Amino acid sequence: MAPTVLAIESSCDETAAAVVAGSTVRSSVVRSQIEIHGRFGGVVPELASRHHLGAVVPVVDEALERAGVSLSELDAIAVTEGPGLVGALLVGVQMARGLATARGLPLVGVHHMEGHLWSAFLGDSTRPARPFVPHLALLVSGGHTELVDVAGLGRYRMLGATRDDAAGEAYDKVAKLLGLGYPGGPVIDRLAAEGDPEAIAFPRAMADRDTLDFSFSGLKTAVRVHVDRHGPPDSRAALADLCASFQAAVVDVLVLKARRALRRHGRDRLHIVGGVAANAGLRRAAQQAAAAHGFQFEAVPLRYCGDNAAMIGAAAAARIEAGIATPPELHTSLALDDPRMQRP
Ligand code: KG4
Ligand code: ZN
């Protein structure tokens, strides 16, 4: 039977805990710190650690209670070991370590981005869990933009990555520039739905180059230059056009490179995971490309796109079942294709 795991995630600005049985979610609790960091226009590491400390015990209690599972029914405790903010990660790791020691349970460290990969397989009362299938993953979050060939658990090949800003970071920086607050993704996404994506011709960075790498810092600069030249948008319609045009430039490049990677590496299935995978424009474009070019694409449910602990639990359960689970080793920037991540 699939192991029952209590998972904790605290790598950035979400304190999360979940109980899973394999990839089936029994409970998933996410307490966001957005309101705390919003005032500062981005995540303040000191504040993040402090608020994780205050939230981690009640969030874990709530996850156990909602799942109707007691500590004695667990097979393991899992925790995000990195990448992330070191002070924030430490809170989750110490909590997990304490529980595991007190209960004599195995403690499993999970790479945050491997968690995002496993978010695509999560099931709950609304949909069955998915079995693992080899695929191409487009990982798009606040800190990462990567194309990864996923042949199996711990069988990752990095095909391309951003050379500067991550896609989510571009959303956050452009939103800041436009005075739209933090995080930028959801608000730009909503405004983009009302605007004309062809209103402003923003650059598609490295689209015509052979590479599978990305670059988003030029696009951010192009938005700034546009605003400097024409002044800040003076109506909601103008703001919506600007957001729609920016979003189109991001989405076009993401989908184009994903298609190129699928073709080049002989995969017929695309997963888009990470916070930016919630983007409506990106989901629509991926669906259209899948229909037009004959590959499979199924969007991850919105509740599992952003940071959550269910995905950490599912990745831990997969590692336990494969016999390759290891205790957490704190790291702030380990790549998914690092030898430590690979299956022996
Ligand atoms: O995966 P995630 O929750 O945290 C990290 O691991 O970074 O991703 C957060 C990022 C933020 O940059 C946020 O602006 C972006 O995901 N994001 C979105 C949307 N929702 C969140 N970006 C575009 N469209 C969205 N709807
Ligand atoms: Zn994340």
Short mmCIF file of C-alpha atoms and ligand atoms in Angstrom, two decimals:
data_model
loop_
_atom_site.label_atom_id
_atom_site.label_comp_id
_atom_site.label_asym_id
_atom_site.label_seq_id
_atom_site.Cartn_x
_atom_site.Cartn_y
_atom_site.Cartn_z
CA MET A 1 0.00 0.00 0.00
CA ALA A 2 1.14 3.53 -0.75
CA PRO A 3 2.81 5.13 2.27
CA THR A 4 0.88 7.70 4.32
CA VAL A 5 3.05 10.78 4.66
CA LEU A 6 2.76 14.05 6.55
CA ALA A 7 4.58 16.70 4.50
CA ILE A 8 5.74 20.20 5.40
CA GLU A 9 6.69 22.98 2.96
CA SER A 10 8.21 26.31 4.06
CA SER A 11 10.73 27.24 1.37
CA CYS A 12 9.39 30.71 0.58
CA ASP A 13 6.26 32.61 1.62
CA GLU A 14 3.77 29.79 2.12
CA THR A 15 3.58 27.68 5.27
CA ALA A 16 2.00 24.42 4.14
CA ALA A 17 1.30 20.94 5.48
CA ALA A 18 -0.47 17.99 3.92
CA VAL A 19 -1.29 14.36 4.48
CA VAL A 20 -1.06 12.12 1.42
CA ALA A 21 -1.35 8.42 0.72
CA GLY A 22 1.01 8.07 -2.24
CA SER A 23 -0.23 10.73 -4.69
CA THR A 24 -3.71 10.86 -3.17
CA VAL A 25 -4.24 13.99 -1.10
CA ARG A 26 -6.03 13.43 2.21
CA SER A 27 -5.62 17.07 3.29
CA SER A 28 -3.68 20.09 2.08
CA VAL A 29 -3.39 23.28 4.11
CA VAL A 30 -1.62 26.37 2.75
CA ARG A 31 -1.19 29.51 4.82
CA SER A 32 0.06 32.33 2.63
CA GLN A 33 2.14 35.27 3.84
CA ILE A 34 1.26 37.38 0.79
CA GLU A 35 -0.38 40.11 2.86
CA ILE A 36 2.73 40.43 5.03
CA HIS A 37 5.20 40.71 2.13
CA GLY A 38 2.85 42.61 -0.19
CA ARG A 39 3.56 45.85 1.65
CA PHE A 40 7.26 45.51 0.79
CA GLY A 41 6.76 44.55 -2.87
CA GLY A 42 8.46 41.17 -2.45
CA VAL A 43 9.40 38.47 0.03
CA VAL A 44 11.38 39.72 3.06
CA PRO A 45 13.38 36.66 4.26
CA GLU A 46 13.48 37.71 7.93
CA LEU A 47 9.72 38.16 8.06
CA ALA A 48 9.16 34.89 6.22
CA SER A 49 11.11 32.89 8.83
CA ARG A 50 9.32 34.58 11.69
CA HIS A 51 5.87 33.93 10.26
CA HIS A 52 6.70 30.32 9.39
CA LEU A 53 7.62 29.86 13.05
CA GLY A 54 4.24 31.11 14.16
CA ALA A 55 2.27 29.17 11.56
CA VAL A 56 3.94 25.79 11.29
CA VAL A 57 2.40 24.10 14.35
CA PRO A 58 -1.23 25.15 13.70
CA VAL A 59 -0.89 24.34 9.98
CA VAL A 60 0.42 20.82 10.73
CA ASP A 61 -2.35 20.29 13.32
CA GLU A 62 -4.97 21.39 10.81
CA ALA A 63 -3.61 19.07 8.09
CA LEU A 64 -3.76 16.06 10.46
CA GLU A 65 -7.21 17.00 11.69
CA ARG A 66 -8.69 17.53 8.23
CA ALA A 67 -7.25 14.22 7.06
CA GLY A 68 -8.59 12.48 10.16
CA VAL A 69 -5.16 10.91 10.63
CA SER A 70 -3.19 10.69 13.86
CA LEU A 71 0.61 10.74 14.09
CA SER A 72 0.59 7.03 14.93
CA GLU A 73 -0.98 6.22 11.54
CA LEU A 74 1.83 7.86 9.54
CA ASP A 75 4.56 5.95 7.70
CA ALA A 76 6.91 8.94 7.30
CA ILE A 77 7.40 12.68 7.67
CA ALA A 78 8.54 14.62 4.59
CA VAL A 79 9.89 18.14 4.30
CA THR A 80 11.20 20.51 1.64
CA GLU A 81 14.99 20.64 2.03
CA GLY A 82 15.62 23.28 -0.70
CA PRO A 83 16.02 25.25 -2.84
CA GLY A 84 14.59 28.23 -0.98
CA LEU A 85 15.30 30.78 1.71
CA VAL A 86 17.57 29.18 4.29
CA GLY A 87 15.82 30.61 7.37
CA ALA A 88 12.41 29.66 5.99
CA LEU A 89 13.51 26.12 5.08
CA LEU A 90 14.99 25.62 8.56
CA VAL A 91 11.61 26.13 10.22
CA GLY A 92 10.02 23.30 8.25
CA VAL A 93 13.04 21.02 8.63
CA GLN A 94 13.21 21.51 12.43
CA MET A 95 9.48 20.89 12.80
CA ALA A 96 9.67 17.74 10.68
CA ARG A 97 12.76 16.53 12.52
CA GLY A 98 11.10 17.06 15.89
CA LEU A 99 8.01 15.10 14.89
CA ALA A 100 10.00 12.28 13.29
CA THR A 101 12.26 11.94 16.32
CA ALA A 102 9.40 12.04 18.81
CA ARG A 103 7.46 9.39 16.87
CA GLY A 104 10.36 7.27 15.62
CA LEU A 105 9.30 7.86 12.01
CA PRO A 106 11.54 8.04 8.93
CA LEU A 107 12.29 11.61 7.84
CA VAL A 108 12.45 12.31 4.09
CA GLY A 109 13.96 15.40 2.43
CA VAL A 110 12.35 16.55 -0.83
CA HIS A 111 13.69 18.91 -3.50
CA HIS A 112 11.12 21.68 -3.95
CA MET A 113 11.17 21.41 -7.76
CA GLU A 114 10.78 17.62 -7.65
CA GLY A 115 7.70 18.36 -5.56
CA HIS A 116 6.39 20.63 -8.34
CA LEU A 117 7.04 17.80 -10.86
CA TRP A 118 4.90 15.45 -8.74
CA SER A 119 2.07 18.01 -8.45
CA ALA A 120 0.92 16.79 -11.87
CA PHE A 121 0.09 13.34 -10.45
CA LEU A 122 -1.90 14.46 -7.40
CA GLY A 123 -5.44 13.21 -6.94
CA ASP A 124 -8.08 13.98 -4.33
CA SER A 125 -11.83 13.65 -3.82
CA THR A 126 -12.41 15.39 -7.17
CA ARG A 127 -10.03 13.42 -9.40
CA PRO A 128 -8.03 10.20 -9.17
CA ALA A 129 -4.25 10.29 -8.65
CA ARG A 130 -2.29 9.76 -11.86
CA PRO A 131 0.36 7.06 -12.25
CA PHE A 132 3.83 8.29 -13.25
CA VAL A 133 4.42 8.69 -16.98
CA PRO A 134 7.61 9.92 -18.65
CA HIS A 135 7.16 13.48 -19.93
CA LEU A 136 8.65 16.83 -20.66
CA ALA A 137 8.18 19.31 -17.80
CA LEU A 138 8.09 23.07 -18.10
CA LEU A 139 8.84 24.32 -14.57
CA VAL A 140 7.75 27.92 -14.17
CA SER A 141 7.80 29.60 -10.78
CA GLY A 142 9.05 32.71 -9.02
CA GLY A 143 12.63 31.47 -9.00
CA HIS A 144 12.80 28.93 -11.85
CA THR A 145 12.09 28.60 -15.56
CA GLU A 146 13.33 25.26 -16.81
CA LEU A 147 12.61 22.59 -19.38
CA VAL A 148 13.33 19.18 -17.92
CA ASP A 149 13.09 15.75 -19.51
CA VAL A 150 11.56 13.51 -16.83
CA ALA A 151 12.25 9.87 -17.69
CA GLY A 152 11.45 8.70 -14.15
CA LEU A 153 11.90 9.50 -10.49
CA GLY A 154 15.44 10.85 -10.13
CA ARG A 155 15.98 10.67 -13.88
CA TYR A 156 16.07 14.31 -14.84
CA ARG A 157 17.79 16.00 -17.74
CA MET A 158 17.94 19.77 -17.85
CA LEU A 159 17.27 20.83 -21.44
CA GLY A 160 16.98 24.57 -21.00
CA ALA A 161 16.71 27.26 -18.35
CA THR A 162 16.44 31.00 -18.01
CA ARG A 163 19.66 32.95 -18.34
CA ASP A 164 18.39 35.78 -16.17
CA ASP A 165 14.92 36.33 -14.65
CA ALA A 166 12.45 33.51 -14.06
CA ALA A 167 9.01 33.84 -15.70
CA GLY A 168 7.28 34.47 -12.36
CA GLU A 169 9.96 37.00 -11.45
CA ALA A 170 9.23 38.88 -14.70
CA TYR A 171 5.53 39.01 -13.73
CA ASP A 172 6.43 40.25 -10.25
CA LYS A 173 8.85 42.91 -11.51
CA VAL A 174 6.49 44.21 -14.20
CA ALA A 175 3.64 44.35 -11.67
CA LYS A 176 5.85 46.36 -9.33
CA LEU A 177 6.72 48.72 -12.17
CA LEU A 178 3.02 49.22 -12.89
CA GLY A 179 2.17 49.64 -9.20
CA LEU A 180 0.04 46.48 -9.15
CA GLY A 181 1.50 44.97 -5.97
CA TYR A 182 2.97 41.57 -5.09
CA PRO A 183 2.71 38.87 -6.35
CA GLY A 184 2.32 40.10 -9.90
CA GLY A 185 1.21 36.93 -11.70
CA PRO A 186 -2.44 36.68 -10.68
CA VAL A 187 -3.24 40.41 -11.12
CA ILE A 188 -1.54 40.69 -14.54
CA ASP A 189 -3.27 37.45 -15.60
CA ARG A 190 -6.68 38.89 -14.69
CA LEU A 191 -6.03 42.22 -16.42
CA ALA A 192 -4.62 40.47 -19.49
CA ALA A 193 -7.95 38.72 -20.00
CA GLU A 194 -9.55 42.12 -20.73
CA GLY A 195 -6.82 43.44 -23.02
CA ASP A 196 -5.56 43.12 -26.59
CA PRO A 197 -2.42 40.92 -26.73
CA GLU A 198 -1.42 42.59 -30.00
CA ALA A 199 -1.68 46.17 -28.74
CA ILE A 200 2.07 46.46 -28.10
CA ALA A 201 4.73 44.41 -29.90
CA PHE A 202 7.03 43.31 -27.07
CA PRO A 203 10.12 41.21 -27.94
CA ARG A 204 10.03 37.38 -27.90
CA ALA A 205 13.50 36.82 -26.46
CA MET A 206 15.61 34.15 -28.15
CA ALA A 207 12.56 32.78 -29.98
CA ASP A 208 14.36 32.46 -33.29
CA ARG A 209 17.50 30.99 -31.79
CA ASP A 210 18.04 27.28 -31.70
CA THR A 211 18.46 27.16 -27.93
CA LEU A 212 15.99 25.84 -25.35
CA ASP A 213 17.11 28.54 -22.91
CA PHE A 214 14.99 31.54 -21.97
CA SER A 215 15.59 35.19 -21.16
CA PHE A 216 13.01 37.50 -19.60
CA SER A 217 15.01 40.48 -18.39
CA GLY A 218 14.89 42.19 -21.82
CA LEU A 219 11.11 41.95 -21.83
CA LYS A 220 10.95 43.57 -18.41
CA THR A 221 13.18 46.39 -19.73
CA ALA A 222 10.98 46.73 -22.83
CA VAL A 223 7.95 47.27 -20.58
CA ARG A 224 9.87 49.89 -18.59
CA VAL A 225 10.98 51.68 -21.78
CA HIS A 226 7.39 51.64 -23.06
CA VAL A 227 6.13 53.18 -19.81
CA ASP A 228 8.93 55.78 -19.78
CA ARG A 229 8.14 56.77 -23.36
CA HIS A 230 4.35 56.77 -23.24
CA GLY A 231 3.75 57.39 -19.56
CA PRO A 232 1.95 54.98 -17.22
CA PRO A 233 -1.33 53.57 -18.65
CA ASP A 234 -4.01 56.24 -18.15
CA SER A 235 -7.05 53.97 -18.24
CA ARG A 236 -7.99 50.45 -17.26
CA ALA A 237 -8.22 49.56 -20.95
CA ALA A 238 -4.67 50.80 -21.61
CA LEU A 239 -3.40 48.91 -18.56
CA ALA A 240 -5.19 45.76 -19.72
CA ASP A 241 -3.62 46.11 -23.21
CA LEU A 242 -0.17 46.47 -21.67
CA CYS A 243 -0.69 43.39 -19.45
CA ALA A 244 -2.13 41.34 -22.32
CA SER A 245 0.80 42.26 -24.59
CA PHE A 246 3.36 41.43 -21.88
CA GLN A 247 1.64 38.13 -21.11
CA ALA A 248 1.49 37.18 -24.80
CA ALA A 249 5.25 37.70 -25.09
CA VAL A 250 5.91 35.42 -22.07
CA VAL A 251 3.42 32.73 -23.11
CA ASP A 252 4.51 32.64 -26.77
CA VAL A 253 8.12 31.93 -25.83
CA LEU A 254 7.24 29.35 -23.14
CA VAL A 255 5.00 27.37 -25.48
CA LEU A 256 7.34 27.69 -28.45
CA LYS A 257 10.32 26.33 -26.48
CA ALA A 258 8.24 23.57 -24.90
CA ARG A 259 7.11 22.43 -28.36
CA ARG A 260 10.70 22.55 -29.61
CA ALA A 261 11.85 20.44 -26.64
CA LEU A 262 9.07 17.87 -27.15
CA ARG A 263 10.00 17.51 -30.80
CA ARG A 264 13.73 17.40 -30.23
CA HIS A 265 13.62 14.92 -27.36
CA GLY A 266 10.87 12.65 -28.68
CA ARG A 267 8.29 13.20 -25.92
CA ASP A 268 4.55 13.40 -26.59
CA ARG A 269 3.43 14.67 -23.21
CA LEU A 270 3.87 18.11 -21.65
CA HIS A 271 3.41 19.01 -17.98
CA ILE A 272 3.49 22.65 -16.90
CA VAL A 273 4.14 23.00 -13.16
CA GLY A 274 4.97 25.74 -10.63
CA GLY A 275 3.19 28.96 -9.66
CA VAL A 276 3.05 30.34 -13.22
CA ALA A 277 1.29 27.14 -14.38
CA ALA A 278 -1.85 28.76 -12.90
CA ASN A 279 -1.73 31.38 -15.66
CA ALA A 280 -4.92 31.29 -17.73
CA GLY A 281 -3.24 32.49 -20.91
CA LEU A 282 -0.50 29.87 -20.62
CA ARG A 283 -2.98 27.05 -19.95
CA ARG A 284 -5.07 28.06 -22.95
CA ALA A 285 -2.05 28.36 -25.27
CA ALA A 286 -0.71 24.96 -24.17
CA GLN A 287 -4.10 23.35 -24.76
CA GLN A 288 -4.32 24.89 -28.24
CA ALA A 289 -0.78 23.83 -29.12
CA ALA A 290 -1.48 20.29 -27.90
CA ALA A 291 -4.57 20.05 -30.13
CA ALA A 292 -2.78 21.55 -33.13
CA HIS A 293 0.46 19.61 -32.85
CA GLY A 294 -0.71 16.28 -31.44
CA PHE A 295 0.84 16.09 -28.00
CA GLN A 296 -0.81 15.48 -24.64
CA PHE A 297 -1.34 18.27 -22.17
CA GLU A 298 -3.40 18.21 -19.02
CA ALA A 299 -3.36 21.24 -16.75
CA VAL A 300 -2.50 20.77 -13.08
CA PRO A 301 -5.43 21.82 -10.82
CA LEU A 302 -4.99 25.43 -9.72
CA ARG A 303 -4.76 24.46 -6.03
CA TYR A 304 -1.60 22.45 -6.72
CA CYS A 305 0.19 24.95 -9.02
CA GLY A 306 1.46 27.30 -6.31
CA ASP A 307 3.54 26.11 -3.40
CA ASN A 308 1.84 23.41 -1.32
CA ALA A 309 2.87 20.45 0.79
CA ALA A 310 0.78 17.80 -0.99
CA MET A 311 3.26 17.79 -3.88
CA ILE A 312 6.13 17.38 -1.39
CA GLY A 313 4.34 14.42 0.21
CA ALA A 314 3.69 12.77 -3.17
CA ALA A 315 7.34 13.09 -4.22
CA ALA A 316 8.42 11.70 -0.84
CA ALA A 317 6.01 8.75 -1.17
CA ALA A 318 7.45 7.99 -4.63
CA ARG A 319 10.99 8.04 -3.19
CA ILE A 320 9.95 5.80 -0.29
CA GLU A 321 8.33 3.28 -2.65
CA ALA A 322 11.43 3.29 -4.85
CA GLY A 323 13.68 2.76 -1.82
CA ILE A 324 15.65 5.96 -2.44
CA ALA A 325 14.30 8.27 0.27
CA THR A 326 16.98 10.15 2.22
CA PRO A 327 16.91 12.51 5.22
CA PRO A 328 16.85 16.26 4.48
CA GLU A 329 20.08 18.03 3.62
CA LEU A 330 19.54 21.76 3.59
CA HIS A 331 20.45 23.37 0.25
CA THR A 332 19.52 26.76 -1.20
CA SER A 333 20.18 26.24 -4.91
CA LEU A 334 20.67 22.58 -5.87
CA ALA A 335 19.76 21.86 -9.53
CA LEU A 336 17.29 19.06 -10.28
CA ASP A 337 19.88 17.28 -12.41
CA ASP A 338 22.56 17.40 -9.70
CA PRO A 339 24.03 13.92 -9.11
CA ARG A 340 22.57 13.98 -5.57
CA MET A 341 19.08 14.04 -7.09
CA GLN A 342 19.63 11.18 -9.52
CA ARG A 343 18.53 7.66 -8.86
CA PRO A 344 21.50 5.40 -8.16
O1 KG4 B 1 5.79 28.01 -7.35
P1 KG4 B 1 5.49 29.29 -6.66
O2 KG4 B 1 4.23 29.39 -5.85
O3 KG4 B 1 6.68 29.69 -5.71
C1 KG4 B 1 8.00 29.49 -6.09
O4 KG4 B 1 8.50 28.36 -5.90
O5 KG4 B 1 8.56 30.47 -6.66
O6 KG4 B 1 5.49 30.46 -7.77
C2 KG4 B 1 5.26 31.80 -7.44
C3 KG4 B 1 5.29 32.63 -8.72
C4 KG4 B 1 5.20 34.14 -8.47
O7 KG4 B 1 6.22 34.78 -9.22
C5 KG4 B 1 3.82 34.53 -8.99
O8 KG4 B 1 3.74 35.85 -9.51
C6 KG4 B 1 3.61 33.51 -10.07
O9 KG4 B 1 4.15 32.31 -9.56
N1 KG4 B 1 2.19 33.30 -10.40
C7 KG4 B 1 1.66 33.56 -11.63
C8 KG4 B 1 0.27 33.32 -11.52
N2 KG4 B 1 0.01 32.89 -10.23
C9 KG4 B 1 1.20 32.89 -9.58
N3 KG4 B 1 2.23 34.00 -12.75
C10 KG4 B 1 1.42 34.19 -13.82
N4 KG4 B 1 0.09 33.98 -13.81
C11 KG4 B 1 -0.54 33.54 -12.69
N5 KG4 B 1 -1.86 33.34 -12.69
ZN ZN B 2 7.47 26.63 -5.88
#
